[in-house]
mmCIF file of C-alpha atoms in Angstrom:
data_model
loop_
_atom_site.group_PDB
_atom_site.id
_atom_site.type_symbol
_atom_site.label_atom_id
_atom_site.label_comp_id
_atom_site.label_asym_id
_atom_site.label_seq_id
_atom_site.Cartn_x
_atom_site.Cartn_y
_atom_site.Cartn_z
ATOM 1 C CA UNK A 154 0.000 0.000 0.000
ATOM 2 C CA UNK A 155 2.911 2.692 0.975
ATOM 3 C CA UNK A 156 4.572 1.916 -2.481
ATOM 4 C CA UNK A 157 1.371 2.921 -4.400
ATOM 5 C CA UNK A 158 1.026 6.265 -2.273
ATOM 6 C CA UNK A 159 4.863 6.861 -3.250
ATOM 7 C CA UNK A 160 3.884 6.270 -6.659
ATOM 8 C CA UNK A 161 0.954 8.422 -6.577
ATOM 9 C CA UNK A 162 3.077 11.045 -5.142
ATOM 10 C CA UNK A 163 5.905 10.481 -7.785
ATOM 11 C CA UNK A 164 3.514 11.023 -10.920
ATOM 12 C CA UNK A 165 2.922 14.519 -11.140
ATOM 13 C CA UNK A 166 6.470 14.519 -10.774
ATOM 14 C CA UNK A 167 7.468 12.561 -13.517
ATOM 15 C CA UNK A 168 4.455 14.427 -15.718
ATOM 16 C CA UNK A 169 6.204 17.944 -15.431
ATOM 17 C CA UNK A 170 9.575 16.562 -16.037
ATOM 18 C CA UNK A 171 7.603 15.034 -19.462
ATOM 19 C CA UNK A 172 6.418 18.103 -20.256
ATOM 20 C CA UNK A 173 9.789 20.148 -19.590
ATOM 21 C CA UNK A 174 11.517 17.934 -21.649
ATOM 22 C CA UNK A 175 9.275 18.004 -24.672
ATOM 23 C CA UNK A 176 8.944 21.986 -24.482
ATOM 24 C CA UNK A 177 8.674 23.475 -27.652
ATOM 25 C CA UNK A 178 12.060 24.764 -30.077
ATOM 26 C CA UNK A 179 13.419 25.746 -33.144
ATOM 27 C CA UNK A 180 14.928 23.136 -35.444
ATOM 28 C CA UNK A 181 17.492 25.413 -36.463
ATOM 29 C CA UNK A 182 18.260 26.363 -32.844
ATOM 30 C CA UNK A 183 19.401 22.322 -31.804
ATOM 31 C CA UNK A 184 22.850 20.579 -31.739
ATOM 32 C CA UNK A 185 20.893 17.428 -32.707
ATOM 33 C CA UNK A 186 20.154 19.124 -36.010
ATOM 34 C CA UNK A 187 23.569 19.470 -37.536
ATOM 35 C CA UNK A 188 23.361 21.326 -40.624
ATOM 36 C CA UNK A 189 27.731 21.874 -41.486
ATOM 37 C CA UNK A 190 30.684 19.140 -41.327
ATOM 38 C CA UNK A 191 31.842 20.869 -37.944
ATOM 39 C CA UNK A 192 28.429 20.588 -36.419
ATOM 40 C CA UNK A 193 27.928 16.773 -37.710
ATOM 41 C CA UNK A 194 31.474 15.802 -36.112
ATOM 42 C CA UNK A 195 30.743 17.364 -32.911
ATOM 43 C CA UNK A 196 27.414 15.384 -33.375
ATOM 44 C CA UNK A 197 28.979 12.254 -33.915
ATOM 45 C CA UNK A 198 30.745 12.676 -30.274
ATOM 46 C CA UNK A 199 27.542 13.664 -28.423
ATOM 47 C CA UNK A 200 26.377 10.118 -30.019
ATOM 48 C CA UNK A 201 28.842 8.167 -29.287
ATOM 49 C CA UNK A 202 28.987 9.938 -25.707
ATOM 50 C CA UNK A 203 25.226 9.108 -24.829
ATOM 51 C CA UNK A 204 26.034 5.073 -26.674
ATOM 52 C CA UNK A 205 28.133 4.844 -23.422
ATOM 53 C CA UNK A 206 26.669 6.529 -20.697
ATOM 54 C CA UNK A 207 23.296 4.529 -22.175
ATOM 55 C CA UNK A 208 24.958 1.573 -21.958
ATOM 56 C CA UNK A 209 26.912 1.945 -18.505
ATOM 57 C CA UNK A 210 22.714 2.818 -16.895
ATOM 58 C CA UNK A 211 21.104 -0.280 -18.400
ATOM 59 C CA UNK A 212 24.250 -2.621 -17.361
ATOM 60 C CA UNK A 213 23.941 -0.774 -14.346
ATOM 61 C CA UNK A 214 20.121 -1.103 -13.581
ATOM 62 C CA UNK A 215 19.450 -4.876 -15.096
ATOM 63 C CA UNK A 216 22.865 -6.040 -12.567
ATOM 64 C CA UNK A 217 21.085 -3.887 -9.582
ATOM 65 C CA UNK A 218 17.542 -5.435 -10.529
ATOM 66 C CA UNK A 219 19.395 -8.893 -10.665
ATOM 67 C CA UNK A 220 20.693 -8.419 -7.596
ATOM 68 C CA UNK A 221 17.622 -7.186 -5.609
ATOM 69 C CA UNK A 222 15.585 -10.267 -6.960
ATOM 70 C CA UNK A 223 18.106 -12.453 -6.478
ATOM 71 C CA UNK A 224 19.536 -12.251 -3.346
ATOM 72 C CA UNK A 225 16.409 -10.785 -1.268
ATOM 73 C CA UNK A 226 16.747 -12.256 1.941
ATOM 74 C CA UNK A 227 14.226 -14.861 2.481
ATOM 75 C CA UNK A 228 11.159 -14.705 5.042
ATOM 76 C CA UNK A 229 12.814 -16.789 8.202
ATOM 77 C CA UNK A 230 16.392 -16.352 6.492
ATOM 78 C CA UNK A 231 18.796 -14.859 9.272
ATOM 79 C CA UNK A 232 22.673 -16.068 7.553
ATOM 80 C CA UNK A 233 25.064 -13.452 6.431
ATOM 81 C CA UNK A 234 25.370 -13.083 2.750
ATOM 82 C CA UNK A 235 28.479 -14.266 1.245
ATOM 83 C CA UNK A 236 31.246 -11.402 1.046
ATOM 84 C CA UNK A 237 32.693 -10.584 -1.854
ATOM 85 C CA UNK A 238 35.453 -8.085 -0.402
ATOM 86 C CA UNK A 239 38.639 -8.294 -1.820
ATOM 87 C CA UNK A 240 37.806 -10.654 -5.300
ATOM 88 C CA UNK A 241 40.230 -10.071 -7.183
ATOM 89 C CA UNK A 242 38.727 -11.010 -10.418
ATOM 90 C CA UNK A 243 35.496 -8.601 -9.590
ATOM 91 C CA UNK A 244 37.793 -6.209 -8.881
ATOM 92 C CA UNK A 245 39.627 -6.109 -11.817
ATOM 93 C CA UNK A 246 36.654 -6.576 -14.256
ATOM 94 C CA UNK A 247 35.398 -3.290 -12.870
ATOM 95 C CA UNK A 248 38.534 -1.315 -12.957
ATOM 96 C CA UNK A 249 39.349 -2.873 -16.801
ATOM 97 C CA UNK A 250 36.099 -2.024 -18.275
ATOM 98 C CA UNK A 251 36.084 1.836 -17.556
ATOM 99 C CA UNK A 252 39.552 2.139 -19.075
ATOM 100 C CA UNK A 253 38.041 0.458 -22.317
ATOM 101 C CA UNK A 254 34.959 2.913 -22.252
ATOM 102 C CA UNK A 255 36.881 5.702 -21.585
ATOM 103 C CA UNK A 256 39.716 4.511 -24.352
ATOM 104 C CA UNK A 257 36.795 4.508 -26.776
ATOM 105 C CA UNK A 258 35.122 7.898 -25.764
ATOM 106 C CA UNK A 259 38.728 9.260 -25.564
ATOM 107 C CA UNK A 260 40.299 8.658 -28.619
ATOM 108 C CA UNK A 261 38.236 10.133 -31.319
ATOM 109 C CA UNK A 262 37.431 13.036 -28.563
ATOM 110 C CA UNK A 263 41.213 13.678 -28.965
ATOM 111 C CA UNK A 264 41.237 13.260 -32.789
ATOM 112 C CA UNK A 265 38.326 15.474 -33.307
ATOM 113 C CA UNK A 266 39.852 18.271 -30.835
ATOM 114 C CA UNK A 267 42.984 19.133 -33.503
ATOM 115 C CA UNK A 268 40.797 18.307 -36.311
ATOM 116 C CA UNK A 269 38.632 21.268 -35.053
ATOM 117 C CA UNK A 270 41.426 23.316 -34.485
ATOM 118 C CA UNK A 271 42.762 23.632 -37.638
ATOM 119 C CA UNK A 272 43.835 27.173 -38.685
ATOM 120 C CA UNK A 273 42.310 28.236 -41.782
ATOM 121 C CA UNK A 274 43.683 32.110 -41.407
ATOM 122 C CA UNK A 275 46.157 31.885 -44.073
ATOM 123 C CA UNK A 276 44.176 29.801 -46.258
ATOM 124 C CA UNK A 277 43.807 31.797 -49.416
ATOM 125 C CA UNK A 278 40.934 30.154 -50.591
ATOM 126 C CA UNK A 279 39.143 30.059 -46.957
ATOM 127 C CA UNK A 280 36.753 33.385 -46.026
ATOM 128 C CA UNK A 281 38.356 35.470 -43.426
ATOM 129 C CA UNK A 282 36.031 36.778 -40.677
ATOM 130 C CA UNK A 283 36.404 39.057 -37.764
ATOM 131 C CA UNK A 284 33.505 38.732 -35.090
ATOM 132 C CA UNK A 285 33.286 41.325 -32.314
ATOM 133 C CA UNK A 286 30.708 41.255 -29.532
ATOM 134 C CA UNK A 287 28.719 43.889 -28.297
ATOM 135 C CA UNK A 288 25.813 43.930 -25.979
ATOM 136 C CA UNK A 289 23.891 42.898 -27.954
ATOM 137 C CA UNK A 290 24.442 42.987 -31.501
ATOM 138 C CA UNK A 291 27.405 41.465 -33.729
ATOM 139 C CA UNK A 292 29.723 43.041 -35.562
ATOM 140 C CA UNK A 293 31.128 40.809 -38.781
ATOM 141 C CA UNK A 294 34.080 41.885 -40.581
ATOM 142 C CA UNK A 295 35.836 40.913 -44.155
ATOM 143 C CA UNK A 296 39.158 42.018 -43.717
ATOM 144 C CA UNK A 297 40.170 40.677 -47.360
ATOM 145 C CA UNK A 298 37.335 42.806 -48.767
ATOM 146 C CA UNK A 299 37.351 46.038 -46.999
ATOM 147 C CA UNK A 300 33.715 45.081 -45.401
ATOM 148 C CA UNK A 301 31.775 45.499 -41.752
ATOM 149 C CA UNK A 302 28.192 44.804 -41.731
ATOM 150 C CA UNK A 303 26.343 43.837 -38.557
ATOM 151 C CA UNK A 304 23.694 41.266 -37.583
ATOM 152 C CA UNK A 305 23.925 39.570 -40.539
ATOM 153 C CA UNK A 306 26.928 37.062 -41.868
ATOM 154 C CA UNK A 307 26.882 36.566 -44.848
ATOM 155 C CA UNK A 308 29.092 33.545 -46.789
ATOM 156 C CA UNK A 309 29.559 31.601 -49.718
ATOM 157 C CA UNK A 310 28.200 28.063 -49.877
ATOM 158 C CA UNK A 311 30.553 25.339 -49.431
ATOM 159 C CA UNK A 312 32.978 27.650 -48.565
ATOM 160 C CA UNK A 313 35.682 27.414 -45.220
ATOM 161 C CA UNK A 314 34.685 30.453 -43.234
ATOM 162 C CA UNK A 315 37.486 31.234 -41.133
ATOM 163 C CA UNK A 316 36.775 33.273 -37.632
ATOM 164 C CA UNK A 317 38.564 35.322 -35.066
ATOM 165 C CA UNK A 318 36.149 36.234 -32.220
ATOM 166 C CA UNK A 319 36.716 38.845 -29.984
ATOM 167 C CA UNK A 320 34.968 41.374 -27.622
ATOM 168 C CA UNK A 321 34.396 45.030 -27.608
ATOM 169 C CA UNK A 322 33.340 44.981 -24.042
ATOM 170 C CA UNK A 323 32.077 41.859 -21.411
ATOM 171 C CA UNK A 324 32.524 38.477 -22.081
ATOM 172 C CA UNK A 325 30.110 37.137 -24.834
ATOM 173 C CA UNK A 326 29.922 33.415 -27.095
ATOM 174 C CA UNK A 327 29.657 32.948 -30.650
ATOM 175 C CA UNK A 328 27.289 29.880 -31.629
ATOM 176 C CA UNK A 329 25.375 29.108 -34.323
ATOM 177 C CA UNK A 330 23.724 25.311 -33.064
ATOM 178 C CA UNK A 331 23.412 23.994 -36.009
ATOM 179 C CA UNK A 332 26.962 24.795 -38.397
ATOM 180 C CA UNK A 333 29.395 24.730 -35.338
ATOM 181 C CA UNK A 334 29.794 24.660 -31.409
ATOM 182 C CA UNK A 335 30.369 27.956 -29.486
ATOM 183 C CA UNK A 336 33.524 30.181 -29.037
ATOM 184 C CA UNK A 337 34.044 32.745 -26.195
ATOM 185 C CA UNK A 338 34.667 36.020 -27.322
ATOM 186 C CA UNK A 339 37.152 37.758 -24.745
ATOM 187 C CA UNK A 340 37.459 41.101 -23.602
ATOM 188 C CA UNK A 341 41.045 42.412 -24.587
ATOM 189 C CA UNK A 342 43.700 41.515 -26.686
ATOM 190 C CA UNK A 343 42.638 37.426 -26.334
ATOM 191 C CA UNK A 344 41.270 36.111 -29.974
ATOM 192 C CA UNK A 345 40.184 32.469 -30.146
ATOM 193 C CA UNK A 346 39.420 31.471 -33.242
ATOM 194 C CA UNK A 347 37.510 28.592 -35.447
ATOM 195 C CA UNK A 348 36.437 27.954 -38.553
ATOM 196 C CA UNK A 349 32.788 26.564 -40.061
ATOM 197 C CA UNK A 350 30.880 25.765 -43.615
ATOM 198 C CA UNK A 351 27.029 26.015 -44.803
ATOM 199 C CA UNK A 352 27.024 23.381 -47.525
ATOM 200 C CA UNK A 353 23.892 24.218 -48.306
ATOM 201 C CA UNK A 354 22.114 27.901 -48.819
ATOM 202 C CA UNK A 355 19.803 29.000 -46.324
ATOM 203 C CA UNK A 356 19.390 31.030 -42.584
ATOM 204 C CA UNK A 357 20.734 29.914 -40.026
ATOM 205 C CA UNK A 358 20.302 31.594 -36.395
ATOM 206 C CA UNK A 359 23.223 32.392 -34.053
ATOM 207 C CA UNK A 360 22.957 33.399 -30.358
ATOM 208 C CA UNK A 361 25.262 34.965 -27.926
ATOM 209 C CA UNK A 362 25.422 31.379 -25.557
ATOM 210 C CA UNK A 363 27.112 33.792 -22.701
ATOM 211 C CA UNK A 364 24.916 35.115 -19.937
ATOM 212 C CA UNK A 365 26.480 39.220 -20.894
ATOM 213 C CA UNK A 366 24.014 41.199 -19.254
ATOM 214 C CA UNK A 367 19.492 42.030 -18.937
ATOM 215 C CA UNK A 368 19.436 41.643 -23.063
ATOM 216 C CA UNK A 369 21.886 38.160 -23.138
ATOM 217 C CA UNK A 370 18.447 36.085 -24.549
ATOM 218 C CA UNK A 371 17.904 38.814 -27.534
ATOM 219 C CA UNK A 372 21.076 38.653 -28.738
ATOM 220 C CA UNK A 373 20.440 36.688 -32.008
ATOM 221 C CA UNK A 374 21.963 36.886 -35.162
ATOM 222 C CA UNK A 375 21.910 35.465 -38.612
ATOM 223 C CA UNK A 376 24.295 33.729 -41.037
ATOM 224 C CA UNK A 377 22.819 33.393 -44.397
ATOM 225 C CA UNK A 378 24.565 31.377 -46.898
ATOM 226 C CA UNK A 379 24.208 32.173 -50.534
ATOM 227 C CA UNK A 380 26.133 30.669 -53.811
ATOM 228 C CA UNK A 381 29.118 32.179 -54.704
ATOM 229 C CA UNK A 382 28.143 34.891 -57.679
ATOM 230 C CA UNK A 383 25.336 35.710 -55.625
ATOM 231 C CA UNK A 384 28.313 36.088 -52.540
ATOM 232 C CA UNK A 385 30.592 37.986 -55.158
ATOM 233 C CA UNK A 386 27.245 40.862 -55.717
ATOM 234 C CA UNK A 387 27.004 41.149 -52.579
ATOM 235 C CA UNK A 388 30.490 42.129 -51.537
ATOM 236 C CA UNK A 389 30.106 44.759 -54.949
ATOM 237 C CA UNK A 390 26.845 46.376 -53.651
ATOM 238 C CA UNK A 391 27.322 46.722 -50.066
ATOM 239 C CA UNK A 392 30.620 48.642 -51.278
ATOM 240 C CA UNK A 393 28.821 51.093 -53.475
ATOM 241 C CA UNK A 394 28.098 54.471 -52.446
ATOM 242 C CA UNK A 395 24.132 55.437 -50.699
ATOM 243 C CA UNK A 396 22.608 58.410 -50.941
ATOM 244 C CA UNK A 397 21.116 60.752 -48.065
ATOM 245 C CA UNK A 398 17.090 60.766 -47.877
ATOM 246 C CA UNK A 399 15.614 62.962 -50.782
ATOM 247 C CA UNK A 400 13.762 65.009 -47.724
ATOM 248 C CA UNK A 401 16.040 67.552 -46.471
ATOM 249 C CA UNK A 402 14.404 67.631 -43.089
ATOM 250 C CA UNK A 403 15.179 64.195 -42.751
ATOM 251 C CA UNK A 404 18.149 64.462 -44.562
ATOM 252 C CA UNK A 405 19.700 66.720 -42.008
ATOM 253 C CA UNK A 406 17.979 64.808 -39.248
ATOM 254 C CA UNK A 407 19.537 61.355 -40.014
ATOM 255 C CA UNK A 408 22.745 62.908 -40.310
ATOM 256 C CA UNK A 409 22.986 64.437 -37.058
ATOM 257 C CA UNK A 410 21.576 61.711 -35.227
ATOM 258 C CA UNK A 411 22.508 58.208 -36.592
ATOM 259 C CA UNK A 412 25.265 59.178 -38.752
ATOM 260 C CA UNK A 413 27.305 59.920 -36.055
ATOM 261 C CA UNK A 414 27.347 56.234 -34.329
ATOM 262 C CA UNK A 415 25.888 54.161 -37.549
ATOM 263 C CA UNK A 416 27.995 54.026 -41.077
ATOM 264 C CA UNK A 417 25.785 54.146 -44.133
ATOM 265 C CA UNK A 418 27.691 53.319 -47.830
ATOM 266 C CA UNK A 419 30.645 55.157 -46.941
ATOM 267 C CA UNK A 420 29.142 57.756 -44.649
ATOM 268 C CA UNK A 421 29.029 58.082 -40.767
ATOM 269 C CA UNK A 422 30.807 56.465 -38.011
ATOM 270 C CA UNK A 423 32.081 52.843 -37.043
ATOM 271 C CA UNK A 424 30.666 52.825 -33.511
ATOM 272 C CA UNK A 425 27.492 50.962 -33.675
ATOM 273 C CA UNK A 426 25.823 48.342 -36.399
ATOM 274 C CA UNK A 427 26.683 49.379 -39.934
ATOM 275 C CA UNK A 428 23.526 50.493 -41.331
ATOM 276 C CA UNK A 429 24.224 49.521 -45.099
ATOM 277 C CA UNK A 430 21.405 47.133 -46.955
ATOM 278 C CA UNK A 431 19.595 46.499 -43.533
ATOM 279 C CA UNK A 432 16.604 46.873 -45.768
ATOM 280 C CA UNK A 433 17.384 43.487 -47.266
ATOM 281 C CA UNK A 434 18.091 42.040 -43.766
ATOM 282 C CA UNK A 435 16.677 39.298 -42.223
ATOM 283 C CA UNK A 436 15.941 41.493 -39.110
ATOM 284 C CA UNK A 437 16.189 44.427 -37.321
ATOM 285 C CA UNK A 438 18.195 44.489 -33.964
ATOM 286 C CA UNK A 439 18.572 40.880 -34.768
ATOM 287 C CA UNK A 440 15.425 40.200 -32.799
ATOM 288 C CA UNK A 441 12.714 41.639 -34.637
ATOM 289 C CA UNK A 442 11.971 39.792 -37.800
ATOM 290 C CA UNK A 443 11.136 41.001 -41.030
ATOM 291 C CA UNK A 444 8.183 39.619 -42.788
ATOM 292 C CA UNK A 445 4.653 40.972 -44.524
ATOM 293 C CA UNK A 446 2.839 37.897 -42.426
ATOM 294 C CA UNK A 447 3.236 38.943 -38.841
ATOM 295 C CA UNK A 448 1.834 35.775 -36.724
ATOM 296 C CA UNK A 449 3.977 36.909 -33.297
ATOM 297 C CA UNK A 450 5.081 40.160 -31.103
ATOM 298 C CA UNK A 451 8.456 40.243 -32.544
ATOM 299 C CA UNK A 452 7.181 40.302 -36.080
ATOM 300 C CA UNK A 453 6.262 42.576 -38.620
ATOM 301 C CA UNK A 454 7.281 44.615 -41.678
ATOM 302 C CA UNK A 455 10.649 45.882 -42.854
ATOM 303 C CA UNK A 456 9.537 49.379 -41.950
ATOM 304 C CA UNK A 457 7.297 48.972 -38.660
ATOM 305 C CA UNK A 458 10.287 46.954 -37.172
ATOM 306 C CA UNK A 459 12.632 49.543 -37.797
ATOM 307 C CA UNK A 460 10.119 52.077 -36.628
ATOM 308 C CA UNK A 461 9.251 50.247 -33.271
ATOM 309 C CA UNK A 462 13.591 50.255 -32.762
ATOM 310 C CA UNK A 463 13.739 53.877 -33.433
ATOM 311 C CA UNK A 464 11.112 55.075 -31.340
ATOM 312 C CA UNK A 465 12.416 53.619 -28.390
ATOM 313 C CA UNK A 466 14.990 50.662 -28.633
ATOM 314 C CA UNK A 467 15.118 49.977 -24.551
ATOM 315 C CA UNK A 468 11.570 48.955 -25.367
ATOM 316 C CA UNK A 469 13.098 45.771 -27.751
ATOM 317 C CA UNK A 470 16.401 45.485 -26.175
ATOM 318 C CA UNK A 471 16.571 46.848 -22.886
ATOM 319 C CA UNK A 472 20.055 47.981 -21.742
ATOM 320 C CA UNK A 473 21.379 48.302 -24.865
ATOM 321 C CA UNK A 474 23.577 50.937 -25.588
ATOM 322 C CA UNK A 475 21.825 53.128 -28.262
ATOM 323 C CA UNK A 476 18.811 54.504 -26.211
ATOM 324 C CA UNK A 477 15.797 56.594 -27.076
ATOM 325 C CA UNK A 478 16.669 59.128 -30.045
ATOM 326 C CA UNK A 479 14.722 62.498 -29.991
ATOM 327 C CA UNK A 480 12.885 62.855 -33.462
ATOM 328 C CA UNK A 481 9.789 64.926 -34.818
ATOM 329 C CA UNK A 482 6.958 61.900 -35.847
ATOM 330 C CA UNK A 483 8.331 63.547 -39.139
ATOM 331 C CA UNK A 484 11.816 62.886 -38.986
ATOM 332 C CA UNK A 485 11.083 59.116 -37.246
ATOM 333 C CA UNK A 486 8.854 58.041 -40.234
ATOM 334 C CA UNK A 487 10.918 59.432 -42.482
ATOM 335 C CA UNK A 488 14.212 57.928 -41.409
ATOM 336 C CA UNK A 489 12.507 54.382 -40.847
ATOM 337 C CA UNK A 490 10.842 54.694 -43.866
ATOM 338 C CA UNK A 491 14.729 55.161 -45.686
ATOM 339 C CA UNK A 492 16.105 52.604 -44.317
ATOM 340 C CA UNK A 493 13.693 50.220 -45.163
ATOM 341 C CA UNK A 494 14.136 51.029 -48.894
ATOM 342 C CA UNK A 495 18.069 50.389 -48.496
ATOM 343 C CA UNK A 496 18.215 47.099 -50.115
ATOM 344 C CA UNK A 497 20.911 44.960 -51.618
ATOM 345 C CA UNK A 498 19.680 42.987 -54.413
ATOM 346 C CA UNK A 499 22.379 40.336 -54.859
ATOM 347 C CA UNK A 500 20.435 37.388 -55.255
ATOM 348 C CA UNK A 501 19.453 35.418 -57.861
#
């Protein structure tokens, strides 16, 4: 009777931990998803981790069960069970067998290790990438081409993309779940570096995987990965030259207020996201996503997204570094309204 009221008691238990465990994700947010050669190696370990550990608990649980059925003592039974303390043999069989499961587990942990750390820096055929950190955004840099854009990586298909990540400020990770594992990005002169390939086109998100302050869980980004002529167009357009807003008002307005943080074509300063093509981006502040079918609260259109982040970005982002901007309604639509229209058409 007292084992079915520990049951009953256990059940709700075991019901939330079902539920917790089957909460709801995003494929493309998931080591178990692996999308890249870097990301299916590292998934090959987590397999061949859990093979192990999978079989050590049911060895484990069918000897214990054994045991319990076993040698139960019997109803009028009062002998001491036989020792085995000091058995040699047992004792050996279950000092041996760890070694072998850890020799297994070991040895292509080790192998994979250097094969991750290859340096692809002077690779001439590899993509060189700077990533700094900020809280929150991402700042992505193509030394070979002259390039910064922000939020948005964009690389060749099939392509090695080389990476040095560093920090502008507190302590922050690079991941993207389903191409590669994550890299700290250090405050200071410390660069780690890595390297990764989409060999296939498509979006895939990246978060900061370092608790870096009240915004840590908004700071998303996106790598997009596009064939290599369609690469090549990009690198030509987001190099070309922009032009201020036609309205003077605004003109003047967007000049004095974002272009001295935010670069634009080659106007403005380097201090915050470079403004270039976000247009064409797949989001604005890297957490509001662009679409014409809204469906959630962080949806919505090119222009209302970047409207909602002008008006007041603490609102989206809160502790971020940019803060409320004071504009006329005028000068707010107006400058929203331009940088919506700033697209880069380099795709086929």
């Amino acid at each position: 009777m007292k084992r079915w009221q520990f049951l009953k008691r256990l059940a709700p238990l075991m019901a939330m931990m079902v539920l917790v465990l089957a909460a709801c994700g995003r494929e493309d947010l998931s080591t178990l998803n692996p999308q890249g050669p870097v990301a299916e190696e590292q998934f090959g370990l987590m397999k061949l981790a859990i093979s192990i550990m999978l079989i050590v608990i049911v060895v484990v649980f069918a000897i214990t069960i054994y045991v319990i059925i076993r040698f139960r003592r019997r109803s009028g039974d009062k002998t001491i069970p036989k020792q085995v303390e000091g058995n040699h043999k047992l004792e050996i069989i279950w000092t041996v067998i760890p070694i072998i499961m850890l020799i297994i587990l070991g040895v292509p942990t080790v192998q994979s290790v250097f094969n991750l750390s290859k340096d692809y820096s002077k690779d001439p055929e590899a993509v060189q990438v700077i990533v700094t950190s900020h809280q929150y955004w991402w700042e992505f840099e193509y030394p070979d081409y002259g390039i910064k854009t922000a939020q948005e990586l964009i690389i060749p298909t099939g392509k090695t993309i080389s990476v040095k990540a560093k920090s502008a400020d507190v302590l922050h990770s690079f991941w993207i779940p389903s191409l590669a594992g994550k890299i700290d990005t250090n405050p200071g002169a410390n660069v780690n570096a890595m390297y990764f390939s989409a060999p296939k086109e498509g979006v895939y998100l990246g978060k900061c995987a370092e608790l870096c302050g009240p915004s840590h869980g908004l700071m998303d980004f996106k790598v997009k990965s596009v064939d290599e002529s369609s690469f090549d167009r990009w690198v030509a357009a987001i190099q070309e030259p922009v032009a201020l807003p036609s309205d003077p008002a605004v003109a003047a307005a967007f000049e004095s207020k974002c272009l001295s943080c935010h670069a634009v074509g080659d106007m403005g300063g380097p201090a915050y996201p470079n403004l270039t093509g976000i247009g064409s981006r797949e989001s604005v502040g890297g957490i509001l996503v662009n679409t014409d079918d809204p469906k959630y609260d962080n949806e919505g259109s090119v222009y209302d997204n970047l409207y909602r982040w002008i008006e007041n970005p603490d609102d989206v982002k809160p502790g971020n570094q940019m803060g409320k901007i004071d504009l006329t309604e005028q000068e707010l639509d107006g400058i929203a309204k331009y940088l919506s229209e700033l697209k880069l058409n380099y795709e086929q």
